[in-house]
Short mmCIF file of C-alpha atoms in Angstrom, two decimals:
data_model
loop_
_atom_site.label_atom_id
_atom_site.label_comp_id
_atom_site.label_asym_id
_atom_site.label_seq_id
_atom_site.Cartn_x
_atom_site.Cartn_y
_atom_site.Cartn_z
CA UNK X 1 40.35 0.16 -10.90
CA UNK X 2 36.44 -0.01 -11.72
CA UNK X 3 37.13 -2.23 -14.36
CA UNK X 4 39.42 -5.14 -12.16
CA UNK X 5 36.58 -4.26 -9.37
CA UNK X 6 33.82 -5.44 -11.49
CA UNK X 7 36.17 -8.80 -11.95
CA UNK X 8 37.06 -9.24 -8.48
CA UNK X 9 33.24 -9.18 -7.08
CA UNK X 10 31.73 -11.15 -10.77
CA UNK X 11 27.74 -11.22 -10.46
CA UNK X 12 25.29 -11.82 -13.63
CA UNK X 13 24.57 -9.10 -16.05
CA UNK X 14 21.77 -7.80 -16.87
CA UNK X 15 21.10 -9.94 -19.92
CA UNK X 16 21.90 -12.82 -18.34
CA UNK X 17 19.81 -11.91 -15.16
CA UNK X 18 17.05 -12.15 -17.68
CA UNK X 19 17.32 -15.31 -19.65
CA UNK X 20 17.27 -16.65 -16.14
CA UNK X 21 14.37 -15.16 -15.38
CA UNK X 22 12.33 -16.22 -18.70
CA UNK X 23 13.78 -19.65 -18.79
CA UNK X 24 13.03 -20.78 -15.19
CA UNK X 25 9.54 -20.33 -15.78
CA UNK X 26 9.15 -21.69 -19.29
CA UNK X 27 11.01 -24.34 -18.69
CA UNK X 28 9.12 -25.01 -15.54
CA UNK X 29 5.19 -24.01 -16.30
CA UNK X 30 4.40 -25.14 -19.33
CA UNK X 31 5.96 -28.42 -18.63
CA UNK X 32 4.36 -28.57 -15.51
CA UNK X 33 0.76 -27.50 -17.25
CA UNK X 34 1.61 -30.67 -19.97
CA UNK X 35 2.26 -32.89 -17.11
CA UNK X 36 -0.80 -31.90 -15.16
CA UNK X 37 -2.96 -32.12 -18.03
CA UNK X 38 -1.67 -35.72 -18.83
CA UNK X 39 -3.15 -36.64 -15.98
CA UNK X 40 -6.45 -36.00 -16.92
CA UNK X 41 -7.12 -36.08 -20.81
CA UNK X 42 -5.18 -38.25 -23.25
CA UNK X 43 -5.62 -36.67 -26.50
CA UNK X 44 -2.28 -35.20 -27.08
CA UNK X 45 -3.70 -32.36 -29.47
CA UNK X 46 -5.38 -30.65 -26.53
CA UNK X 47 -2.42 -30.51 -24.36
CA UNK X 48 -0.35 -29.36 -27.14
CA UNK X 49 -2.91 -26.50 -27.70
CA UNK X 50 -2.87 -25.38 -23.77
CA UNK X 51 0.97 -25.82 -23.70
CA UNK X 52 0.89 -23.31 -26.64
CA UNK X 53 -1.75 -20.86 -25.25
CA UNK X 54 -0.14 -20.82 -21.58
CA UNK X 55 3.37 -19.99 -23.91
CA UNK X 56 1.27 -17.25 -25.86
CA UNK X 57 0.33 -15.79 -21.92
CA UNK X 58 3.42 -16.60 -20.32
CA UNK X 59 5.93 -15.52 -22.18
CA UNK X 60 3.59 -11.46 -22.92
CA UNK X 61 2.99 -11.41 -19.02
CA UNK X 62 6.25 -11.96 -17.76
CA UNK X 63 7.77 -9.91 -20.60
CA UNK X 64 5.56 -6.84 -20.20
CA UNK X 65 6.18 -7.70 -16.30
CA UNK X 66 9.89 -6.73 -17.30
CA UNK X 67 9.22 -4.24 -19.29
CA UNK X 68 7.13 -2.34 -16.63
CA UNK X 69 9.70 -3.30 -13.31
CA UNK X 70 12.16 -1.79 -15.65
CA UNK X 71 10.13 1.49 -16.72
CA UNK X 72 9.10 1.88 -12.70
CA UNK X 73 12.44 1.55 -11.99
CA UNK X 74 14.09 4.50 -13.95
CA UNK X 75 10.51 6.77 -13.36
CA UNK X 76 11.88 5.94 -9.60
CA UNK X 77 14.89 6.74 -10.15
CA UNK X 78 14.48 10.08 -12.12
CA UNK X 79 11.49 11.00 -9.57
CA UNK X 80 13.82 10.76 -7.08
CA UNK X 81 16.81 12.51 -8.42
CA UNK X 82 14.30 15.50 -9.42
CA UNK X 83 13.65 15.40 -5.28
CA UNK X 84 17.19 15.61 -4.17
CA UNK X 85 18.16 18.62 -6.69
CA UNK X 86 15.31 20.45 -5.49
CA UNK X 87 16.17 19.71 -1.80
CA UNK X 88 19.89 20.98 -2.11
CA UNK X 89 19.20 24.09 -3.27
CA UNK X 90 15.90 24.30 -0.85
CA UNK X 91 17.19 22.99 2.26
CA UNK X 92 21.07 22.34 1.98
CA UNK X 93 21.41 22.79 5.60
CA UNK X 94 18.69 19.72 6.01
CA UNK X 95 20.61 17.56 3.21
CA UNK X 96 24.38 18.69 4.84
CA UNK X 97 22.86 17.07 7.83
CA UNK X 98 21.79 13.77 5.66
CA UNK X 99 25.05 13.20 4.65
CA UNK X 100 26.45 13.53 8.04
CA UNK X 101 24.11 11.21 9.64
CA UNK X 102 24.57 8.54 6.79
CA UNK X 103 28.47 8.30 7.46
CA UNK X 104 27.61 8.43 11.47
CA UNK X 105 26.17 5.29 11.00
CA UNK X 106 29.73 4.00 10.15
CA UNK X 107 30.83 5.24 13.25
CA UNK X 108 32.32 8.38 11.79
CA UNK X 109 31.77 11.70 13.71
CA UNK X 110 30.45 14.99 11.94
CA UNK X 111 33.72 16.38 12.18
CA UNK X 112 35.64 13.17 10.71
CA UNK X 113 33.71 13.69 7.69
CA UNK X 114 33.31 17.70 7.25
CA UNK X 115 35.63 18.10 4.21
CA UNK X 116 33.50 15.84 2.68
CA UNK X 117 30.65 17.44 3.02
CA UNK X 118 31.84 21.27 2.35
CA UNK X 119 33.30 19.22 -0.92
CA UNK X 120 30.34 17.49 -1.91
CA UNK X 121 28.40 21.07 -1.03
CA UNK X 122 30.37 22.96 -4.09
CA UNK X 123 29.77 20.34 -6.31
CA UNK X 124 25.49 19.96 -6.64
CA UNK X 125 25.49 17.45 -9.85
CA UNK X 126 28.46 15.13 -7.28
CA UNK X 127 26.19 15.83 -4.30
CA UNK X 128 22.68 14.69 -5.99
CA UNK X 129 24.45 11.70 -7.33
CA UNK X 130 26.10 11.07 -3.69
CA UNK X 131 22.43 11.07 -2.38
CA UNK X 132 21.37 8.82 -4.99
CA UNK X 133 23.38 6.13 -4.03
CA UNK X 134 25.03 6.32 -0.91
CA UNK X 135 21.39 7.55 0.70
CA UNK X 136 19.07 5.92 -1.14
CA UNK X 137 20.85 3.13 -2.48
CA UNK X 138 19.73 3.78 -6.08
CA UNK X 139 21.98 2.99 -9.33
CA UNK X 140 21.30 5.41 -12.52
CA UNK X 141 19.45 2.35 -15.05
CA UNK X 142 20.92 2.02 -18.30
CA UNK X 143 18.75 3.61 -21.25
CA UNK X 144 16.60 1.66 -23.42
CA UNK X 145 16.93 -1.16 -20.55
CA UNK X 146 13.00 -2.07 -20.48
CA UNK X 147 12.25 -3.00 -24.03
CA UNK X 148 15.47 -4.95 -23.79
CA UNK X 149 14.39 -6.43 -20.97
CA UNK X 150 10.89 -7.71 -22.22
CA UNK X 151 12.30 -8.88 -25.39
CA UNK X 152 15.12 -10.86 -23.54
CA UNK X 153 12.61 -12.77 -20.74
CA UNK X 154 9.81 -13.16 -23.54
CA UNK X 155 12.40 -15.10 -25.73
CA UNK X 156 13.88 -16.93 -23.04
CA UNK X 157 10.28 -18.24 -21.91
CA UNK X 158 9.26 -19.22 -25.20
CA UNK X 159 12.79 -21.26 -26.13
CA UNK X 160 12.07 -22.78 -22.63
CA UNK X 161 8.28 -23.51 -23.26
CA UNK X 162 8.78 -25.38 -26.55
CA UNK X 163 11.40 -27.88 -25.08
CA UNK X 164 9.08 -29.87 -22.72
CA UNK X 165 6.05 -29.42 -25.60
CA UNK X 166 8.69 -31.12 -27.93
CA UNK X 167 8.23 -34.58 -26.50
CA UNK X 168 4.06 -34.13 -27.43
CA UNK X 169 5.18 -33.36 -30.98
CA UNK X 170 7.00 -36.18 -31.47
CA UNK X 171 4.79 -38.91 -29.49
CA UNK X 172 0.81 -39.33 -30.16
CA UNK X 173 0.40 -41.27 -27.16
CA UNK X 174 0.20 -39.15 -24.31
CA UNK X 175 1.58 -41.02 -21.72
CA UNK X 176 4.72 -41.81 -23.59
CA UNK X 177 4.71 -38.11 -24.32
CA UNK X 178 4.85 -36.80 -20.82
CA UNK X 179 7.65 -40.11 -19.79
CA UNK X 180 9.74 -38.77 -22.69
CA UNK X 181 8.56 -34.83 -21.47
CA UNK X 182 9.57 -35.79 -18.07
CA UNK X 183 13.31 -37.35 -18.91
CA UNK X 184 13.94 -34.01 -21.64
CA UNK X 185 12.98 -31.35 -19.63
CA UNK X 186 14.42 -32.33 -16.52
CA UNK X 187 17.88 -33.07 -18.03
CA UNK X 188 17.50 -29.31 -18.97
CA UNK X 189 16.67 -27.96 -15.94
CA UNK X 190 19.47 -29.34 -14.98
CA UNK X 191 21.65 -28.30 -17.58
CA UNK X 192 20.26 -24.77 -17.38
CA UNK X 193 20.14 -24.72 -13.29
CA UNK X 194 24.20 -25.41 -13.63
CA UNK X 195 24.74 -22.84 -16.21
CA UNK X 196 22.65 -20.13 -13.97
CA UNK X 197 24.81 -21.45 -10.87
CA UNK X 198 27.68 -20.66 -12.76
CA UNK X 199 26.81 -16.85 -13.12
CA UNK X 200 24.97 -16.66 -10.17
CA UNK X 201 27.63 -17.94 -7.54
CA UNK X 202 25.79 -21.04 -6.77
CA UNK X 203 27.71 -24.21 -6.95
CA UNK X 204 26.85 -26.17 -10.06
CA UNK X 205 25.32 -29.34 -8.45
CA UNK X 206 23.62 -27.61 -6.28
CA UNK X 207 22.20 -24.55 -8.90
CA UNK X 208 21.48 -27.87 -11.07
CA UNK X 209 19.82 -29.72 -8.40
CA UNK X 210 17.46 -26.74 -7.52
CA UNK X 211 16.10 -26.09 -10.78
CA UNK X 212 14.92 -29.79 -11.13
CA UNK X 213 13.15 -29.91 -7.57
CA UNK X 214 11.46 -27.36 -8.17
CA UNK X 215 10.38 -27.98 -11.55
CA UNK X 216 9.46 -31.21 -10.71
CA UNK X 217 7.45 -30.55 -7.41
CA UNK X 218 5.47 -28.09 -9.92
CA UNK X 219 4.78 -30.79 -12.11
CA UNK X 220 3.35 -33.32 -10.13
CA UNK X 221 1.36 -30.55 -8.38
CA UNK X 222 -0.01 -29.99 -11.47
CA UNK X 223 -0.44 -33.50 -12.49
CA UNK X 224 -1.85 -34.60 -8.84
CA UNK X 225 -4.28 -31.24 -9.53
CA UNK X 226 -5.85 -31.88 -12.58
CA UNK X 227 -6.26 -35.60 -12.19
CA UNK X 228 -8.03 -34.75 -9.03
CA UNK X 229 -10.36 -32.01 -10.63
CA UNK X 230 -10.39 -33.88 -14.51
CA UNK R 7 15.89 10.77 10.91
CA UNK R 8 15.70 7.58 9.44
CA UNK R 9 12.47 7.19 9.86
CA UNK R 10 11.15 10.23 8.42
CA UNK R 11 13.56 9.91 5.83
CA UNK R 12 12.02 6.65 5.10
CA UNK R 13 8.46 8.31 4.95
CA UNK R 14 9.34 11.07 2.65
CA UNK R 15 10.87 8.55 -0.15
CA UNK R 16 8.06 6.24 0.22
CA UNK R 17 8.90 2.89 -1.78
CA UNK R 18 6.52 -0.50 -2.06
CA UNK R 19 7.81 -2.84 1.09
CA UNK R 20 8.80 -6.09 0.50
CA UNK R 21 5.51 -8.05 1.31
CA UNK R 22 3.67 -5.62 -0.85
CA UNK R 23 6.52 -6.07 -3.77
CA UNK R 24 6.01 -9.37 -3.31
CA UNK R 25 2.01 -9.59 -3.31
CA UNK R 26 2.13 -7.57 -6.68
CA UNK R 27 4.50 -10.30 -8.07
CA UNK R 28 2.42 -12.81 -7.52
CA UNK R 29 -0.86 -11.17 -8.37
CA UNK R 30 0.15 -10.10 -11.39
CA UNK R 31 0.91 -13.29 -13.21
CA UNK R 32 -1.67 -14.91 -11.15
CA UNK R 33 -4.38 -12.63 -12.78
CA UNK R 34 -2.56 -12.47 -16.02
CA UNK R 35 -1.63 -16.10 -16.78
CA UNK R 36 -4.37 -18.56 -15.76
CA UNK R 37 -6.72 -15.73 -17.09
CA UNK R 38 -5.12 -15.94 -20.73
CA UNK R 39 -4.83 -19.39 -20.82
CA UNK R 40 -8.16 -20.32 -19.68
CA UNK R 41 -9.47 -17.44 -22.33
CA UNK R 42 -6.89 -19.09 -25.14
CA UNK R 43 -8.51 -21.78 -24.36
CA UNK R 44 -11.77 -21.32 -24.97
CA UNK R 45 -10.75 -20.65 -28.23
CA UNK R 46 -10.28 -23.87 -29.07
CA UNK R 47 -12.15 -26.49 -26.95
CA UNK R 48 -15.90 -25.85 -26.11
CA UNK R 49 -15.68 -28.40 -22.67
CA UNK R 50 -15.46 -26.11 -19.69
CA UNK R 51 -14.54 -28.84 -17.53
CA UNK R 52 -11.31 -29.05 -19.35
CA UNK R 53 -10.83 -25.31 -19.40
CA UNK R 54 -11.22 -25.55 -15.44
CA UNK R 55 -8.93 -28.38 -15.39
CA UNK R 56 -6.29 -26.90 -17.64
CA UNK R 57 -6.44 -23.28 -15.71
CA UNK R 58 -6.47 -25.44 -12.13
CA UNK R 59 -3.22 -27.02 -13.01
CA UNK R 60 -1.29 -24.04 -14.26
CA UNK R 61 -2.40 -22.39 -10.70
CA UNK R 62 -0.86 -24.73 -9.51
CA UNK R 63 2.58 -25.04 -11.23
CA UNK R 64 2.52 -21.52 -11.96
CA UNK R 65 2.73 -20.65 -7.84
CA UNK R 66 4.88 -23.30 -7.25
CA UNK R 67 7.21 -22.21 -9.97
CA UNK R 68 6.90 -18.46 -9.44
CA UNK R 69 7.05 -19.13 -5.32
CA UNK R 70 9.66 -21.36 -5.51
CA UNK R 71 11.90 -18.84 -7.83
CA UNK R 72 11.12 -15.91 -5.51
CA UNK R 73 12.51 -18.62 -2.34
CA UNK R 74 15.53 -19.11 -4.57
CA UNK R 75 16.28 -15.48 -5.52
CA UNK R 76 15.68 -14.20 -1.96
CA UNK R 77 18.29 -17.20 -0.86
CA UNK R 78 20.75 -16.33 -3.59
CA UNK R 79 20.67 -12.84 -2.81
CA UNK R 80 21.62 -13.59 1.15
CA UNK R 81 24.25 -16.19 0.15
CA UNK R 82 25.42 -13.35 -1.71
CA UNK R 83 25.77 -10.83 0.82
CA UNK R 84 27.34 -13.18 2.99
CA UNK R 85 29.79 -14.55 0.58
CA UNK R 86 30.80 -10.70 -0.32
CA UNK R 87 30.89 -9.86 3.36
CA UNK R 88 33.46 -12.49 4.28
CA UNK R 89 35.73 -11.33 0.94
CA UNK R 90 35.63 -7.82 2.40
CA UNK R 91 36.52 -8.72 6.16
CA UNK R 92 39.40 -10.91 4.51
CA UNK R 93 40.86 -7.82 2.34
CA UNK R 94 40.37 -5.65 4.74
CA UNK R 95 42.96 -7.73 7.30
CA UNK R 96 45.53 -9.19 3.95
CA UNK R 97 45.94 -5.92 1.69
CA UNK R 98 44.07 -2.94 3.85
CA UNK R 99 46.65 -0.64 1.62
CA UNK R 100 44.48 -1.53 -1.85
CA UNK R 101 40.89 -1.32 0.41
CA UNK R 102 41.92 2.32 1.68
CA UNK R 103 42.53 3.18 -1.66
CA UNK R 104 39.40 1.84 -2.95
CA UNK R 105 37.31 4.06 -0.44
CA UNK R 106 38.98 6.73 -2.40
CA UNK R 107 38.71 5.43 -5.81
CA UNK R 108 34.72 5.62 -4.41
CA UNK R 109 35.30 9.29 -3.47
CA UNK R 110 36.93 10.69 -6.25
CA UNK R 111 33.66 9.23 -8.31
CA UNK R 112 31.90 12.09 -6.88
CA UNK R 113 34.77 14.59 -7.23
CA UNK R 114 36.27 14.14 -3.69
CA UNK R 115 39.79 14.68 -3.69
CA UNK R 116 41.85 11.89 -1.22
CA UNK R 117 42.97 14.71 0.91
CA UNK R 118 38.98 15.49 1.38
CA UNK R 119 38.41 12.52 2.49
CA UNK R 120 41.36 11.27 3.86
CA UNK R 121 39.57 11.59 7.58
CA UNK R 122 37.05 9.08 6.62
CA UNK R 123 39.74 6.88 5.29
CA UNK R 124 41.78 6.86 8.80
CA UNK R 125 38.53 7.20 10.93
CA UNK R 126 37.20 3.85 8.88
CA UNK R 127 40.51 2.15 9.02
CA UNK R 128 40.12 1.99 12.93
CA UNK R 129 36.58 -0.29 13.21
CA UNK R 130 36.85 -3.39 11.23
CA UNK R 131 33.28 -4.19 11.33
CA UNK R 132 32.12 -0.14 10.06
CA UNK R 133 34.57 -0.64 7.16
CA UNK R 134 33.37 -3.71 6.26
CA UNK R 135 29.82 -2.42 6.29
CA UNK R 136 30.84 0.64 4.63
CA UNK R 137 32.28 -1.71 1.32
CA UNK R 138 28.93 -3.63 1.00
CA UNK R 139 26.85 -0.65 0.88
CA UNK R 140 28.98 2.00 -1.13
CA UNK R 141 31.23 -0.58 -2.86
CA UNK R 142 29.26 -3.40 -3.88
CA UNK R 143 25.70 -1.42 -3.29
CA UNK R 144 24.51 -4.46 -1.32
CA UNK R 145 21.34 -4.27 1.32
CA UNK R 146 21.97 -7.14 4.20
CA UNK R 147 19.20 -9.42 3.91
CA UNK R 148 16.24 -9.54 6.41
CA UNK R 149 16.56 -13.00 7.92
CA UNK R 150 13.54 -15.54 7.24
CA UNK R 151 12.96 -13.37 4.37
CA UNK R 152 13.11 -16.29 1.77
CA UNK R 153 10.38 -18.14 2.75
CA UNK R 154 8.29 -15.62 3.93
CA UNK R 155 8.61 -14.51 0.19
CA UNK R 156 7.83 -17.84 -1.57
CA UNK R 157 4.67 -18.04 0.62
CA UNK R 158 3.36 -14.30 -0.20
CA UNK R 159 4.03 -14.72 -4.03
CA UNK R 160 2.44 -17.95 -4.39
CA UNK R 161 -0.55 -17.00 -2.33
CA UNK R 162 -1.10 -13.91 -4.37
CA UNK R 163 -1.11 -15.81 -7.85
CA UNK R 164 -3.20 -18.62 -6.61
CA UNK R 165 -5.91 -16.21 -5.10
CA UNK R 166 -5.11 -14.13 -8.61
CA UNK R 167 -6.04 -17.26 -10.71
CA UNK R 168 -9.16 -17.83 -8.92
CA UNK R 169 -10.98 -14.97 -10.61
CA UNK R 170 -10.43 -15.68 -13.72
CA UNK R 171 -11.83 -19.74 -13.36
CA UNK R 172 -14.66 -18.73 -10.62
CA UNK R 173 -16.37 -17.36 -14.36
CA UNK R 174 -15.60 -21.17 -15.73
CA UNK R 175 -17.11 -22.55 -12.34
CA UNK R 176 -20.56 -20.77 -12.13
CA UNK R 177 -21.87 -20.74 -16.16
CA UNK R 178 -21.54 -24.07 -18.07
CA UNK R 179 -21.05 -22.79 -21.92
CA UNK R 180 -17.73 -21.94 -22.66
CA UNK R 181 -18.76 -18.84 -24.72
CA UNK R 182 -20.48 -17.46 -21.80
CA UNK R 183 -18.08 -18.12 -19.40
CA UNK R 184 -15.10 -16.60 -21.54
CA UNK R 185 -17.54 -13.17 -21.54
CA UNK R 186 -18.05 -13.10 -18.00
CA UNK R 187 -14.35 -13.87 -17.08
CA UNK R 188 -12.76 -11.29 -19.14
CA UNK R 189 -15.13 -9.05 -17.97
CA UNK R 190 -14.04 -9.99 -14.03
CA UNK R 191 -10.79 -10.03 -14.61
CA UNK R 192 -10.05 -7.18 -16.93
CA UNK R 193 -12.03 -5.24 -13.92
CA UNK R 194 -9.77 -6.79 -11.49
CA UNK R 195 -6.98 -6.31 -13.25
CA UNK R 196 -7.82 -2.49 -13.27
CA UNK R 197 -8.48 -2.09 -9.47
CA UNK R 198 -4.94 -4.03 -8.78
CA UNK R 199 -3.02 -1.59 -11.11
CA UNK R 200 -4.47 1.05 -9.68
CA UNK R 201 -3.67 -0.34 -5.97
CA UNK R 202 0.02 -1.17 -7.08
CA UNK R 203 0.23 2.19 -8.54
CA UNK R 204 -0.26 3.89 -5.10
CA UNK R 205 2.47 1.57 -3.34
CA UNK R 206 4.91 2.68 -6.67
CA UNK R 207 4.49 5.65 -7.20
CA UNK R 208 2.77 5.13 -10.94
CA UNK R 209 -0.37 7.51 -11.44
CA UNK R 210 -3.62 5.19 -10.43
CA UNK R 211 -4.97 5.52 -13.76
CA UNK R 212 -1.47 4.64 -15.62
CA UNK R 213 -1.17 1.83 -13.25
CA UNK R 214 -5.04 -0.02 -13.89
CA UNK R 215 -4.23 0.55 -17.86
CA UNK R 216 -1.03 -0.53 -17.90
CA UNK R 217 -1.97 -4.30 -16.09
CA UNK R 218 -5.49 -4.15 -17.67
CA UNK R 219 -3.46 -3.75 -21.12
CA UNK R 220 -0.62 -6.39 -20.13
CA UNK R 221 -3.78 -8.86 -19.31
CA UNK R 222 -6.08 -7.94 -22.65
CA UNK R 223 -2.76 -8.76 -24.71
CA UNK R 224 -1.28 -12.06 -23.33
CA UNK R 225 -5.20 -13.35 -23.30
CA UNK R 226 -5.87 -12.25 -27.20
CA UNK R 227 -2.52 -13.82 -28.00
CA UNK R 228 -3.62 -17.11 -25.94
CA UNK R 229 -6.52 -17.15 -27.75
CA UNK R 230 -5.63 -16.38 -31.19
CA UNK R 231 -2.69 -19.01 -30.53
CA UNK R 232 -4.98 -21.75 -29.20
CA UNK R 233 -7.23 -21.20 -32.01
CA UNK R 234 -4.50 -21.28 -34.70
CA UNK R 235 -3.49 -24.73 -33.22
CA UNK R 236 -6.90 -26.02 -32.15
#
């Protein structure tokens, strides 16, 4: 039943969620940092170098970002959990009443949902994990999650980052650079914005369309920016 | 109840989850790559340039992904919400059942809760509600909450990203500037993990290592990157 449920209601895994995550923004920053700094220098070396360097602190920041939302996250969780076991043997009148007044807010009266309770009340290890999620919405995170996590958006950010950096490789003249930067990395926003639709619910077009506005718009921010300042 | 229940498991709000988003790659990012790349070029100018036009694309792009995310998550809720008030009028046989299946997770027999079942079975709307939050663990969105969330993030990392370039703005050698910005930021860096440690429950001093740490890294790895290239 868990198992056909899990098909029924599909949403992205946790993996997935991830690679999302890292490749939005190095797809996005460092080819809107190469775009930007077209605008104001010419010598293709030096944007190469920055597009590398904002990679280098891109990819460790919003890594180690994952790595500590998903520590915090399961210190939460446990912190919590600690809380509730201590509070059903401490007050198990107080927490009967918690459970009573979470399913009254489904309309269902104290005595409607009294087995319930006395069942949950023999059971401490089913009534702490009841709490968990039914009162404070909280889902047990899988072991060894963060590193995964950090590893997974890192990669994705870096893979990302080197696509729109490709074009600068390849072309000494700036300007034909970023045209040629411009035409690769929005074709794989693109590409990548339908993909993400597709696990994300979002209708391809449009999941394809957003990525590209947006990494556009951040572009010629960047490029109207630093021709301004440059 | 509620509310005291909501003051005795004190979790960061969204605005606040939100400000600490954007803060953190705002301080982290532009700081590294501004740092990275003073390890290669010796023109501050450019270095202001450079760390001007990430700001830029790096709020738009995070802002503009937090927009998305908080959309995607509402078109979620909706889309599951309609599934649910569909299944609960074609096949309310299998739904009934799955309240059970949801039960018996937590060791409650169907004759325990069988109340529930028939007191849920007469409002519509409660079972619906019911689904989404013990089913499908889903949180109904708070409306305007999209925008409201692109605007805090990419506030945060632009006024982030400031401190690390107001070093580039007020000394003119590169060297100097580098040594007064790391200094700054790590600083800053310290005081804002030790603020987002309060709202998350991470010990202060954890919290102002941890981000000071996160910062020291993805700047050392800009730089040694930059340098390496440049």
């Amino acid at each position: 039943m868990q198992h056909a449920h899990d098909e029924k209601h599909f949403t992205a895994g946790e993996a997935v969620r991830d690679i999302v995550i890292g490749m939005s923004d190095g797809l996005t920053v460092p080819f809107a940092l190469a775009a930007g700094l077209t605008g104001a220098i010419s010598q293709t070396r030096l944007i190469v170098t920055a597009g590398f360097a904002e990679i280098a602190a891109g990819s460790i920041a919003v890594g180690l970002g994952g790595y500590l939302a998903a520590r915090s996250d399961a210190e939460h969780y446990q912190h919590e959990q600690r809380r509730e076991e201590e509070e059903i043997i401490a007050i198990p009148e107080a927490e009967a009443q918690e459970v009573r007044d979470i399913f009254r807010t489904y309309g269902i009266s104290p005595a409607e949902c009294e087995t319930v309770v006395e069942s949950l009340r023999k059971r401490p290890k089913d009534w702490v994990s009841f709490m968990m999620r039914f009162e404070l919405g909280l889902e047990a995170p899988s072991p060894g999650r963060a590193w995964k996590s950090a590893l997974t958006i890192a990669g994705a950010y870096v893979v990302g980052g080197f696509i729109p950096l490709s074009a600068y490789l390849v072309r000494q003249d700036a300007q034909a650079a970023l045209r040629l930067s411009v035409v690769v990395t929005l074709a794989s926003l693109a590409v990548f914005g339908g993909v993400k639709g597709r696990f994300t619910g979002v209708p391809v077009l449009r999941g394809a369309l957003q990525t590209t506005v947006i990494g556009g718009l951040a572009a010629a921010a960047a490029f109207g920016i630093a021709r301004w300042i440059g």
